Amino acid sequence: MAEIPAVLRQRLTTPAGGEPPGILVVEHEAECPPGLWGGWLTEAGLRLHVVRPYLGEPLPEDVDHFAGLLVLGGSPGPWDDDRFPWLPATRALLRTAFEHGTPTFGICLGAELMTAEFDGRTERRDVPQIGVYDLKVLPAAAEDPVFAGLADCPPAMLWHREEMATLPPGAVLLIGGTDSPHQAFRLGDQAWGTQFHPEATPEIVTGWADESAMLCEAGADADEIVAQVAAAAAETTRTWRPVAHRWAALVHQRHRDRLLPS
C-alpha cells in the first residue's frame, strides 16, 4: 500500500481480530473480470466475493453481508433482460445498496445499470467508442471523496456501444471529455459510476478485441488498441489506483460502522 495517501491509511485499517471487509462483485462475463481494479481493492485490504450469474450463480437479494458493491462491465445493454435474465436483480441490488448507504461502484455496464435504475437515460451510439482517450476532470471532482486529486486530462480506456445520455436526477458529473461526455459521476454520497474501464489490462483488451465485431464498426485496429492500453499502462495506474484506494477507504469505514454496537 505504499502509494496510499497517509491520510487514508487509518481508514484502511481492519480492527484487531476482525476480518477484512468483503465486497460483492457482480461479473457479467468471463471476459470482463475485476482486473486491475480488483487487484487495487485487494491490496487496499478488501475481500472480493465474485458472483457470476452467467454461470448460473444466484445473486443475493440484498447486500447486508457486504460492506461494498462493485458491478462490472460487459456486452449487455442495461435493459437486455431477455438475453441476460440477471439484469433486473442487478438493478435491484444497486437500488438496495443505495438505500442502505453501501459504497457502490459501477464500471461501464455497471454505471449504465445504475443510470437506468435511477431514472437516467442510456442510448446506443451509432459508432462504438473504442480506445484510450484523454478525459476532462471537472471542478466537482476536486471535492469528491473518491475522485479528488486527479490531474487534468487523465487517460482512460473506453470500449462501449451503450452510453449514459442523461444522468439520474441529482447525480454529480465528475469527469467528461470526448463525444461521450458523462465519463464519471456520483449519485448521493456513496455511489459512483464510470463509462470508462479503469480495470482494463492489455490482456483483457486483447480478449475483447479477439471476439468483438465492434472493432470493425468503430474502424479500429485490434493491435493498435492493445498497444494504446500498454503504452498508457503506467499513467493509468498512477491515475486510477488512488481512486480505487479512496473508494476502498469508504468501504472500510462502512465496515467499521457496521461493527459498532447499536
PDB file of C-alpha atoms in Angstrom:
ATOM      1  CA  MET A   1       0.000   0.000   0.000  1.00  0.00           C
ATOM      2  CA  ALA A   2       2.957   2.346  -0.416  1.00  0.00           C
ATOM      3  CA  GLU A   3       1.076   4.733  -2.685  1.00  0.00           C
ATOM      4  CA  ILE A   4      -1.984   5.128  -0.455  1.00  0.00           C
ATOM      5  CA  PRO A   5      -2.095   8.706   0.873  1.00  0.00           C
ATOM      6  CA  ALA A   6      -1.167   8.818   4.567  1.00  0.00           C
ATOM      7  CA  VAL A   7      -4.453  10.493   5.458  1.00  0.00           C
ATOM      8  CA  LEU A   8      -6.295   7.370   4.266  1.00  0.00           C
ATOM      9  CA  ARG A   9      -4.203   4.701   5.942  1.00  0.00           C
ATOM     10  CA  GLN A  10      -6.058   4.807   9.227  1.00  0.00           C
ATOM     11  CA  ARG A  11      -9.336   4.322   7.366  1.00  0.00           C
ATOM     12  CA  LEU A  12      -7.856   1.280   5.632  1.00  0.00           C
ATOM     13  CA  THR A  13      -7.022  -0.486   8.888  1.00  0.00           C
ATOM     14  CA  THR A  14      -9.079  -3.517   9.847  1.00  0.00           C
ATOM     15  CA  PRO A  15      -9.982  -3.638  13.530  1.00  0.00           C
ATOM     16  CA  ALA A  16      -7.810  -6.038  15.523  1.00  0.00           C
ATOM     17  CA  GLY A  17      -9.133  -9.562  15.346  1.00  0.00           C
ATOM     18  CA  GLY A  18     -11.654  -8.707  12.649  1.00  0.00           C
ATOM     19  CA  GLU A  19     -11.941  -9.973   9.093  1.00  0.00           C
ATOM     20  CA  PRO A  20     -11.208  -7.621   6.203  1.00  0.00           C
ATOM     21  CA  PRO A  21     -14.314  -6.007   4.687  1.00  0.00           C
ATOM     22  CA  GLY A  22     -16.000  -8.040   1.997  1.00  0.00           C
ATOM     23  CA  ILE A  23     -17.488  -6.566  -1.159  1.00  0.00           C
ATOM     24  CA  LEU A  24     -19.892  -8.198  -3.564  1.00  0.00           C
ATOM     25  CA  VAL A  25     -18.639  -8.147  -7.173  1.00  0.00           C
ATOM     26  CA  VAL A  26     -21.114  -8.797  -9.997  1.00  0.00           C
ATOM     27  CA  GLU A  27     -19.253 -10.165 -13.035  1.00  0.00           C
ATOM     28  CA  HIS A  28     -21.403 -10.325 -16.173  1.00  0.00           C
ATOM     29  CA  GLU A  29     -18.958 -12.175 -18.429  1.00  0.00           C
ATOM     30  CA  ALA A  30     -15.729 -14.103 -18.000  1.00  0.00           C
ATOM     31  CA  GLU A  31     -14.092 -11.654 -20.418  1.00  0.00           C
ATOM     32  CA  CYS A  32     -14.842  -8.741 -18.073  1.00  0.00           C
ATOM     33  CA  PRO A  33     -13.195  -9.630 -14.744  1.00  0.00           C
ATOM     34  CA  PRO A  34     -12.247  -7.173 -11.958  1.00  0.00           C
ATOM     35  CA  GLY A  35      -8.770  -6.858 -13.495  1.00  0.00           C
ATOM     36  CA  LEU A  36      -6.632  -4.011 -12.218  1.00  0.00           C
ATOM     37  CA  TRP A  37      -9.458  -2.577 -10.137  1.00  0.00           C
ATOM     38  CA  GLY A  38      -9.869  -5.839  -8.265  1.00  0.00           C
ATOM     39  CA  GLY A  39      -6.148  -6.030  -7.621  1.00  0.00           C
ATOM     40  CA  TRP A  40      -6.053  -2.483  -6.247  1.00  0.00           C
ATOM     41  CA  LEU A  41      -9.013  -3.170  -3.969  1.00  0.00           C
ATOM     42  CA  THR A  42      -7.396  -6.363  -2.713  1.00  0.00           C
ATOM     43  CA  GLU A  43      -4.135  -4.600  -1.902  1.00  0.00           C
ATOM     44  CA  ALA A  44      -6.214  -1.995  -0.043  1.00  0.00           C
ATOM     45  CA  GLY A  45      -7.448  -4.731   2.263  1.00  0.00           C
ATOM     46  CA  LEU A  46     -10.793  -5.767   0.776  1.00  0.00           C
ATOM     47  CA  ARG A  47     -12.055  -9.300   0.172  1.00  0.00           C
ATOM     48  CA  LEU A  48     -13.769  -9.767  -3.192  1.00  0.00           C
ATOM     49  CA  HIS A  49     -16.761 -12.115  -3.359  1.00  0.00           C
ATOM     50  CA  VAL A  50     -17.315 -12.518  -7.107  1.00  0.00           C
ATOM     51  CA  VAL A  51     -20.695 -13.798  -8.232  1.00  0.00           C
ATOM     52  CA  ARG A  52     -21.009 -14.985 -11.845  1.00  0.00           C
ATOM     53  CA  PRO A  53     -24.682 -15.114 -12.836  1.00  0.00           C
ATOM     54  CA  TYR A  54     -23.775 -16.092 -16.416  1.00  0.00           C
ATOM     55  CA  LEU A  55     -22.678 -19.435 -14.893  1.00  0.00           C
ATOM     56  CA  GLY A  56     -25.948 -19.781 -13.030  1.00  0.00           C
ATOM     57  CA  GLU A  57     -24.705 -18.416  -9.713  1.00  0.00           C
ATOM     58  CA  PRO A  58     -27.599 -16.611  -8.000  1.00  0.00           C
ATOM     59  CA  LEU A  59     -27.331 -13.006  -6.960  1.00  0.00           C
ATOM     60  CA  PRO A  60     -28.186 -12.291  -3.338  1.00  0.00           C
ATOM     61  CA  GLU A  61     -31.356 -10.329  -2.733  1.00  0.00           C
ATOM     62  CA  ASP A  62     -29.571  -7.727  -0.624  1.00  0.00           C
ATOM     63  CA  VAL A  63     -26.109  -6.511   0.363  1.00  0.00           C
ATOM     64  CA  ASP A  64     -26.495  -6.863   4.130  1.00  0.00           C
ATOM     65  CA  HIS A  65     -23.497  -9.180   4.420  1.00  0.00           C
ATOM     66  CA  PHE A  66     -21.182  -6.932   2.398  1.00  0.00           C
ATOM     67  CA  ALA A  67     -19.546  -3.581   3.038  1.00  0.00           C
ATOM     68  CA  GLY A  68     -19.477  -2.617  -0.650  1.00  0.00           C
ATOM     69  CA  LEU A  69     -20.858  -3.418  -4.097  1.00  0.00           C
ATOM     70  CA  LEU A  70     -18.910  -3.442  -7.364  1.00  0.00           C
ATOM     71  CA  VAL A  71     -20.770  -4.029 -10.645  1.00  0.00           C
ATOM     72  CA  LEU A  72     -18.510  -4.691 -13.625  1.00  0.00           C
ATOM     73  CA  GLY A  73     -18.868  -4.156 -17.356  1.00  0.00           C
ATOM     74  CA  GLY A  74     -19.904  -6.470 -20.161  1.00  0.00           C
ATOM     75  CA  SER A  75     -21.526  -6.670 -23.572  1.00  0.00           C
ATOM     76  CA  PRO A  76     -25.202  -6.467 -22.490  1.00  0.00           C
ATOM     77  CA  GLY A  77     -27.141  -3.271 -22.701  1.00  0.00           C
ATOM     78  CA  PRO A  78     -28.678  -2.148 -19.391  1.00  0.00           C
ATOM     79  CA  TRP A  79     -32.167  -3.269 -20.483  1.00  0.00           C
ATOM     80  CA  ASP A  80     -31.214  -6.551 -22.236  1.00  0.00           C
ATOM     81  CA  ASP A  81     -33.209  -8.535 -19.682  1.00  0.00           C
ATOM     82  CA  ASP A  82     -34.449 -11.165 -22.144  1.00  0.00           C
ATOM     83  CA  ARG A  83     -30.942 -12.295 -23.053  1.00  0.00           C
ATOM     84  CA  PHE A  84     -29.348 -11.654 -19.667  1.00  0.00           C
ATOM     85  CA  PRO A  85     -32.036 -12.517 -17.115  1.00  0.00           C
ATOM     86  CA  TRP A  86     -29.996 -11.477 -14.064  1.00  0.00           C
ATOM     87  CA  LEU A  87     -30.003  -7.784 -15.015  1.00  0.00           C
ATOM     88  CA  PRO A  88     -33.245  -6.932 -13.142  1.00  0.00           C
ATOM     89  CA  ALA A  89     -31.757  -8.454  -9.977  1.00  0.00           C
ATOM     90  CA  THR A  90     -28.572  -6.448 -10.532  1.00  0.00           C
ATOM     91  CA  ARG A  91     -30.513  -3.210 -10.880  1.00  0.00           C
ATOM     92  CA  ALA A  92     -32.428  -4.116  -7.716  1.00  0.00           C
ATOM     93  CA  LEU A  93     -29.133  -4.704  -5.869  1.00  0.00           C
ATOM     94  CA  LEU A  94     -27.929  -1.269  -6.935  1.00  0.00           C
ATOM     95  CA  ARG A  95     -31.142   0.218  -5.562  1.00  0.00           C
ATOM     96  CA  THR A  96     -30.834  -1.688  -2.272  1.00  0.00           C
ATOM     97  CA  ALA A  97     -27.188  -0.718  -1.833  1.00  0.00           C
ATOM     98  CA  PHE A  98     -28.035   2.925  -2.430  1.00  0.00           C
ATOM     99  CA  GLU A  99     -30.903   2.888   0.054  1.00  0.00           C
ATOM    100  CA  HIS A 100     -28.705   1.209   2.691  1.00  0.00           C
ATOM    101  CA  GLY A 101     -25.794   3.606   2.197  1.00  0.00           C
ATOM    102  CA  THR A 102     -23.491   0.846   0.960  1.00  0.00           C
ATOM    103  CA  PRO A 103     -20.486   2.149  -1.015  1.00  0.00           C
ATOM    104  CA  THR A 104     -21.102   1.211  -4.642  1.00  0.00           C
ATOM    105  CA  PHE A 105     -19.043   1.429  -7.815  1.00  0.00           C
ATOM    106  CA  GLY A 106     -20.253   0.662 -11.339  1.00  0.00           C
ATOM    107  CA  ILE A 107     -17.930   0.248 -14.319  1.00  0.00           C
ATOM    108  CA  CYS A 108     -19.343   0.803 -17.832  1.00  0.00           C
ATOM    109  CA  LEU A 109     -22.363  -1.553 -17.859  1.00  0.00           C
ATOM    110  CA  GLY A 110     -22.447  -1.253 -14.069  1.00  0.00           C
ATOM    111  CA  ALA A 111     -22.747   2.529 -14.368  1.00  0.00           C
ATOM    112  CA  GLU A 112     -25.331   2.201 -17.141  1.00  0.00           C
ATOM    113  CA  LEU A 113     -27.424  -0.115 -14.950  1.00  0.00           C
ATOM    114  CA  MET A 114     -27.213   2.427 -12.136  1.00  0.00           C
ATOM    115  CA  THR A 115     -28.253   5.181 -14.526  1.00  0.00           C
ATOM    116  CA  ALA A 116     -31.190   3.155 -15.788  1.00  0.00           C
ATOM    117  CA  GLU A 117     -32.375   2.164 -12.304  1.00  0.00           C
ATOM    118  CA  PHE A 118     -32.330   5.736 -11.028  1.00  0.00           C
ATOM    119  CA  ASP A 119     -34.286   7.340 -13.870  1.00  0.00           C
ATOM    120  CA  GLY A 120     -31.434   8.446 -16.065  1.00  0.00           C
ATOM    121  CA  ARG A 121     -31.316   7.583 -19.759  1.00  0.00           C
ATOM    122  CA  THR A 122     -28.975   5.403 -21.763  1.00  0.00           C
ATOM    123  CA  GLU A 123     -28.801   5.155 -25.523  1.00  0.00           C
ATOM    124  CA  ARG A 124     -26.924   3.260 -28.186  1.00  0.00           C
ATOM    125  CA  ARG A 125     -24.208   5.066 -30.107  1.00  0.00           C
ATOM    126  CA  ASP A 126     -24.194   4.962 -33.898  1.00  0.00           C
ATOM    127  CA  VAL A 127     -20.477   4.111 -33.767  1.00  0.00           C
ATOM    128  CA  PRO A 128     -18.887   2.329 -30.790  1.00  0.00           C
ATOM    129  CA  GLN A 129     -16.237   4.274 -28.902  1.00  0.00           C
ATOM    130  CA  ILE A 130     -13.039   2.254 -28.518  1.00  0.00           C
ATOM    131  CA  GLY A 131      -9.541   3.282 -27.487  1.00  0.00           C
ATOM    132  CA  VAL A 132      -7.535   5.194 -24.904  1.00  0.00           C
ATOM    133  CA  TYR A 133      -8.788   8.764 -24.597  1.00  0.00           C
ATOM    134  CA  ASP A 134      -7.739  11.780 -22.546  1.00  0.00           C
ATOM    135  CA  LEU A 135     -10.677  12.751 -20.354  1.00  0.00           C
ATOM    136  CA  LYS A 136     -11.659  16.058 -18.732  1.00  0.00           C
ATOM    137  CA  VAL A 137     -11.685  16.387 -14.943  1.00  0.00           C
ATOM    138  CA  LEU A 138     -14.482  18.747 -13.926  1.00  0.00           C
ATOM    139  CA  PRO A 139     -14.454  21.144 -10.951  1.00  0.00           C
ATOM    140  CA  ALA A 140     -16.853  18.985  -8.923  1.00  0.00           C
ATOM    141  CA  ALA A 141     -14.235  16.236  -8.782  1.00  0.00           C
ATOM    142  CA  ALA A 142     -11.986  18.369  -6.571  1.00  0.00           C
ATOM    143  CA  GLU A 143     -14.374  17.956  -3.617  1.00  0.00           C
ATOM    144  CA  ASP A 144     -15.299  14.346  -4.288  1.00  0.00           C
ATOM    145  CA  PRO A 145     -14.118  11.779  -1.703  1.00  0.00           C
ATOM    146  CA  VAL A 146     -13.158   9.280  -4.428  1.00  0.00           C
ATOM    147  CA  PHE A 147     -12.093  11.326  -7.463  1.00  0.00           C
ATOM    148  CA  ALA A 148     -10.358  14.252  -5.735  1.00  0.00           C
ATOM    149  CA  GLY A 149      -6.728  14.908  -6.609  1.00  0.00           C
ATOM    150  CA  LEU A 150      -6.812  13.911 -10.270  1.00  0.00           C
ATOM    151  CA  ALA A 151      -4.617  15.692 -12.743  1.00  0.00           C
ATOM    152  CA  ASP A 152      -6.461  17.139 -15.710  1.00  0.00           C
ATOM    153  CA  CYS A 153      -6.794  15.074 -18.900  1.00  0.00           C
ATOM    154  CA  PRO A 154      -6.193  11.609 -17.408  1.00  0.00           C
ATOM    155  CA  PRO A 155      -6.040   8.722 -19.883  1.00  0.00           C
ATOM    156  CA  ALA A 156      -8.674   6.016 -19.758  1.00  0.00           C
ATOM    157  CA  MET A 157      -9.728   3.004 -21.789  1.00  0.00           C
ATOM    158  CA  LEU A 158     -13.153   3.295 -23.442  1.00  0.00           C
ATOM    159  CA  TRP A 159     -14.966   0.361 -25.004  1.00  0.00           C
ATOM    160  CA  HIS A 160     -18.707   0.841 -25.264  1.00  0.00           C
ATOM    161  CA  ARG A 161     -21.677   0.971 -27.585  1.00  0.00           C
ATOM    162  CA  GLU A 162     -24.268   1.972 -24.999  1.00  0.00           C
ATOM    163  CA  GLU A 163     -23.674   5.178 -23.091  1.00  0.00           C
ATOM    164  CA  MET A 164     -25.180   7.330 -20.379  1.00  0.00           C
ATOM    165  CA  ALA A 165     -27.031  10.014 -22.310  1.00  0.00           C
ATOM    166  CA  THR A 166     -28.748  11.617 -19.285  1.00  0.00           C
ATOM    167  CA  LEU A 167     -27.538  11.082 -15.733  1.00  0.00           C
ATOM    168  CA  PRO A 168     -30.007  10.303 -12.935  1.00  0.00           C
ATOM    169  CA  PRO A 169     -31.634  13.288 -11.223  1.00  0.00           C
ATOM    170  CA  GLY A 170     -29.282  14.671  -8.601  1.00  0.00           C
ATOM    171  CA  ALA A 171     -26.179  12.942  -9.980  1.00  0.00           C
ATOM    172  CA  VAL A 172     -22.966  14.976  -9.947  1.00  0.00           C
ATOM    173  CA  LEU A 173     -20.855  14.813 -13.091  1.00  0.00           C
ATOM    174  CA  LEU A 174     -17.176  14.464 -12.165  1.00  0.00           C
ATOM    175  CA  ILE A 175     -15.380  13.628 -15.414  1.00  0.00           C
ATOM    176  CA  GLY A 176     -16.269  14.424 -19.005  1.00  0.00           C
ATOM    177  CA  GLY A 177     -14.415  14.590 -22.264  1.00  0.00           C
ATOM    178  CA  THR A 178     -14.837  13.010 -25.726  1.00  0.00           C
ATOM    179  CA  ASP A 179     -18.183  12.960 -27.512  1.00  0.00           C
ATOM    180  CA  SER A 180     -19.472  10.726 -24.700  1.00  0.00           C
ATOM    181  CA  PRO A 181     -19.444  13.450 -22.042  1.00  0.00           C
ATOM    182  CA  HIS A 182     -20.633  11.518 -18.966  1.00  0.00           C
ATOM    183  CA  GLN A 183     -17.486   9.622 -18.045  1.00  0.00           C
ATOM    184  CA  ALA A 184     -17.786   9.534 -14.242  1.00  0.00           C
ATOM    185  CA  PHE A 185     -20.478  10.603 -11.798  1.00  0.00           C
ATOM    186  CA  ARG A 186     -21.505  10.362  -8.175  1.00  0.00           C
ATOM    187  CA  LEU A 187     -25.039   9.573  -7.067  1.00  0.00           C
ATOM    188  CA  GLY A 188     -25.828  10.512  -3.486  1.00  0.00           C
ATOM    189  CA  ASP A 189     -22.968  10.133  -1.021  1.00  0.00           C
ATOM    190  CA  GLN A 190     -21.926   6.516  -1.606  1.00  0.00           C
ATOM    191  CA  ALA A 191     -22.374   5.535  -5.291  1.00  0.00           C
ATOM    192  CA  TRP A 192     -20.099   6.161  -8.282  1.00  0.00           C
ATOM    193  CA  GLY A 193     -20.109   5.110 -11.896  1.00  0.00           C
ATOM    194  CA  THR A 194     -17.673   5.321 -14.806  1.00  0.00           C
ATOM    195  CA  GLN A 195     -18.239   4.907 -18.510  1.00  0.00           C
ATOM    196  CA  PHE A 196     -14.548   4.104 -18.948  1.00  0.00           C
ATOM    197  CA  HIS A 197     -12.732   0.933 -17.882  1.00  0.00           C
ATOM    198  CA  PRO A 198     -10.172   1.547 -15.120  1.00  0.00           C
ATOM    199  CA  GLU A 199      -9.857  -2.223 -14.672  1.00  0.00           C
ATOM    200  CA  ALA A 200      -8.702  -2.984 -18.224  1.00  0.00           C
ATOM    201  CA  THR A 201      -5.282  -4.551 -18.834  1.00  0.00           C
ATOM    202  CA  PRO A 202      -3.691  -5.218 -22.234  1.00  0.00           C
ATOM    203  CA  GLU A 203      -4.564  -8.902 -21.740  1.00  0.00           C
ATOM    204  CA  ILE A 204      -8.217  -8.150 -21.030  1.00  0.00           C
ATOM    205  CA  VAL A 205      -8.465  -5.823 -24.023  1.00  0.00           C
ATOM    206  CA  THR A 206      -6.791  -8.430 -26.233  1.00  0.00           C
ATOM    207  CA  GLY A 207      -9.603 -10.803 -25.300  1.00  0.00           C
ATOM    208  CA  TRP A 208     -12.217  -8.202 -26.189  1.00  0.00           C
ATOM    209  CA  ALA A 209     -10.505  -7.497 -29.500  1.00  0.00           C
ATOM    210  CA  ASP A 210     -10.345 -11.171 -30.435  1.00  0.00           C
ATOM    211  CA  GLU A 211     -14.091 -11.637 -30.081  1.00  0.00           C
ATOM    212  CA  SER A 212     -15.671  -8.280 -30.867  1.00  0.00           C
ATOM    213  CA  ALA A 213     -17.345  -7.140 -34.058  1.00  0.00           C
ATOM    214  CA  MET A 214     -17.425  -3.655 -32.546  1.00  0.00           C
ATOM    215  CA  LEU A 215     -13.870  -3.014 -33.723  1.00  0.00           C
ATOM    216  CA  CYS A 216     -14.928  -3.120 -37.366  1.00  0.00           C
ATOM    217  CA  GLU A 217     -17.887  -0.844 -36.669  1.00  0.00           C
ATOM    218  CA  ALA A 218     -15.572   1.618 -34.943  1.00  0.00           C
ATOM    219  CA  GLY A 219     -12.967   1.415 -37.696  1.00  0.00           C
ATOM    220  CA  ALA A 220     -10.381   0.407 -35.075  1.00  0.00           C
ATOM    221  CA  ASP A 221      -7.413  -1.945 -35.330  1.00  0.00           C
ATOM    222  CA  ALA A 222      -7.014  -4.575 -32.602  1.00  0.00           C
ATOM    223  CA  ASP A 223      -3.225  -4.368 -32.390  1.00  0.00           C
ATOM    224  CA  GLU A 224      -3.324  -0.580 -32.244  1.00  0.00           C
ATOM    225  CA  ILE A 225      -5.902  -0.565 -29.431  1.00  0.00           C
ATOM    226  CA  VAL A 226      -3.944  -3.071 -27.350  1.00  0.00           C
ATOM    227  CA  ALA A 227      -0.776  -1.044 -27.970  1.00  0.00           C
ATOM    228  CA  GLN A 228      -2.558   2.092 -26.719  1.00  0.00           C
ATOM    229  CA  VAL A 229      -3.524   0.328 -23.493  1.00  0.00           C
ATOM    230  CA  ALA A 230       0.007  -0.971 -22.973  1.00  0.00           C
ATOM    231  CA  ALA A 231       1.575   2.435 -23.661  1.00  0.00           C
ATOM    232  CA  ALA A 232      -0.749   4.149 -21.189  1.00  0.00           C
ATOM    233  CA  ALA A 233      -0.462   1.456 -18.502  1.00  0.00           C
ATOM    234  CA  ALA A 234       1.917   3.282 -16.162  1.00  0.00           C
ATOM    235  CA  GLU A 235      -0.021   6.547 -16.305  1.00  0.00           C
ATOM    236  CA  THR A 236      -3.411   4.890 -15.931  1.00  0.00           C
ATOM    237  CA  THR A 237      -2.151   3.032 -12.863  1.00  0.00           C
ATOM    238  CA  ARG A 238      -0.835   6.279 -11.346  1.00  0.00           C
ATOM    239  CA  THR A 239      -4.210   7.882 -12.027  1.00  0.00           C
ATOM    240  CA  TRP A 240      -6.811   5.259 -11.133  1.00  0.00           C
ATOM    241  CA  ARG A 241      -5.101   3.219  -8.422  1.00  0.00           C
ATOM    242  CA  PRO A 242      -5.512   6.032  -5.841  1.00  0.00           C
ATOM    243  CA  VAL A 243      -9.166   6.326  -6.888  1.00  0.00           C
ATOM    244  CA  ALA A 244      -9.681   2.626  -6.119  1.00  0.00           C
ATOM    245  CA  HIS A 245      -7.931   3.089  -2.775  1.00  0.00           C
ATOM    246  CA  ARG A 246     -10.142   6.049  -1.867  1.00  0.00           C
ATOM    247  CA  TRP A 247     -13.253   4.029  -2.605  1.00  0.00           C
ATOM    248  CA  ALA A 248     -11.789   1.165  -0.548  1.00  0.00           C
ATOM    249  CA  ALA A 249     -11.354   3.594   2.345  1.00  0.00           C
ATOM    250  CA  LEU A 250     -15.101   4.276   2.291  1.00  0.00           C
ATOM    251  CA  VAL A 251     -15.775   0.536   2.309  1.00  0.00           C
ATOM    252  CA  HIS A 252     -13.504   0.161   5.343  1.00  0.00           C
ATOM    253  CA  GLN A 253     -15.379   2.978   7.076  1.00  0.00           C
ATOM    254  CA  ARG A 254     -18.709   1.324   6.273  1.00  0.00           C
ATOM    255  CA  HIS A 255     -17.369  -1.976   7.661  1.00  0.00           C
ATOM    256  CA  ARG A 256     -16.266  -0.348  10.909  1.00  0.00           C
ATOM    257  CA  ASP A 257     -19.587   1.463  11.283  1.00  0.00           C
ATOM    258  CA  ARG A 258     -21.405  -1.862  10.989  1.00  0.00           C
ATOM    259  CA  LEU A 259     -19.235  -3.352  13.759  1.00  0.00           C
ATOM    260  CA  LEU A 260     -20.165  -0.611  16.225  1.00  0.00           C
ATOM    261  CA  PRO A 261     -22.730  -1.666  18.836  1.00  0.00           C
ATOM    262  CA  SER A 262     -26.200  -0.328  18.076  1.00  0.00           C
TER     263      SER A 262
END
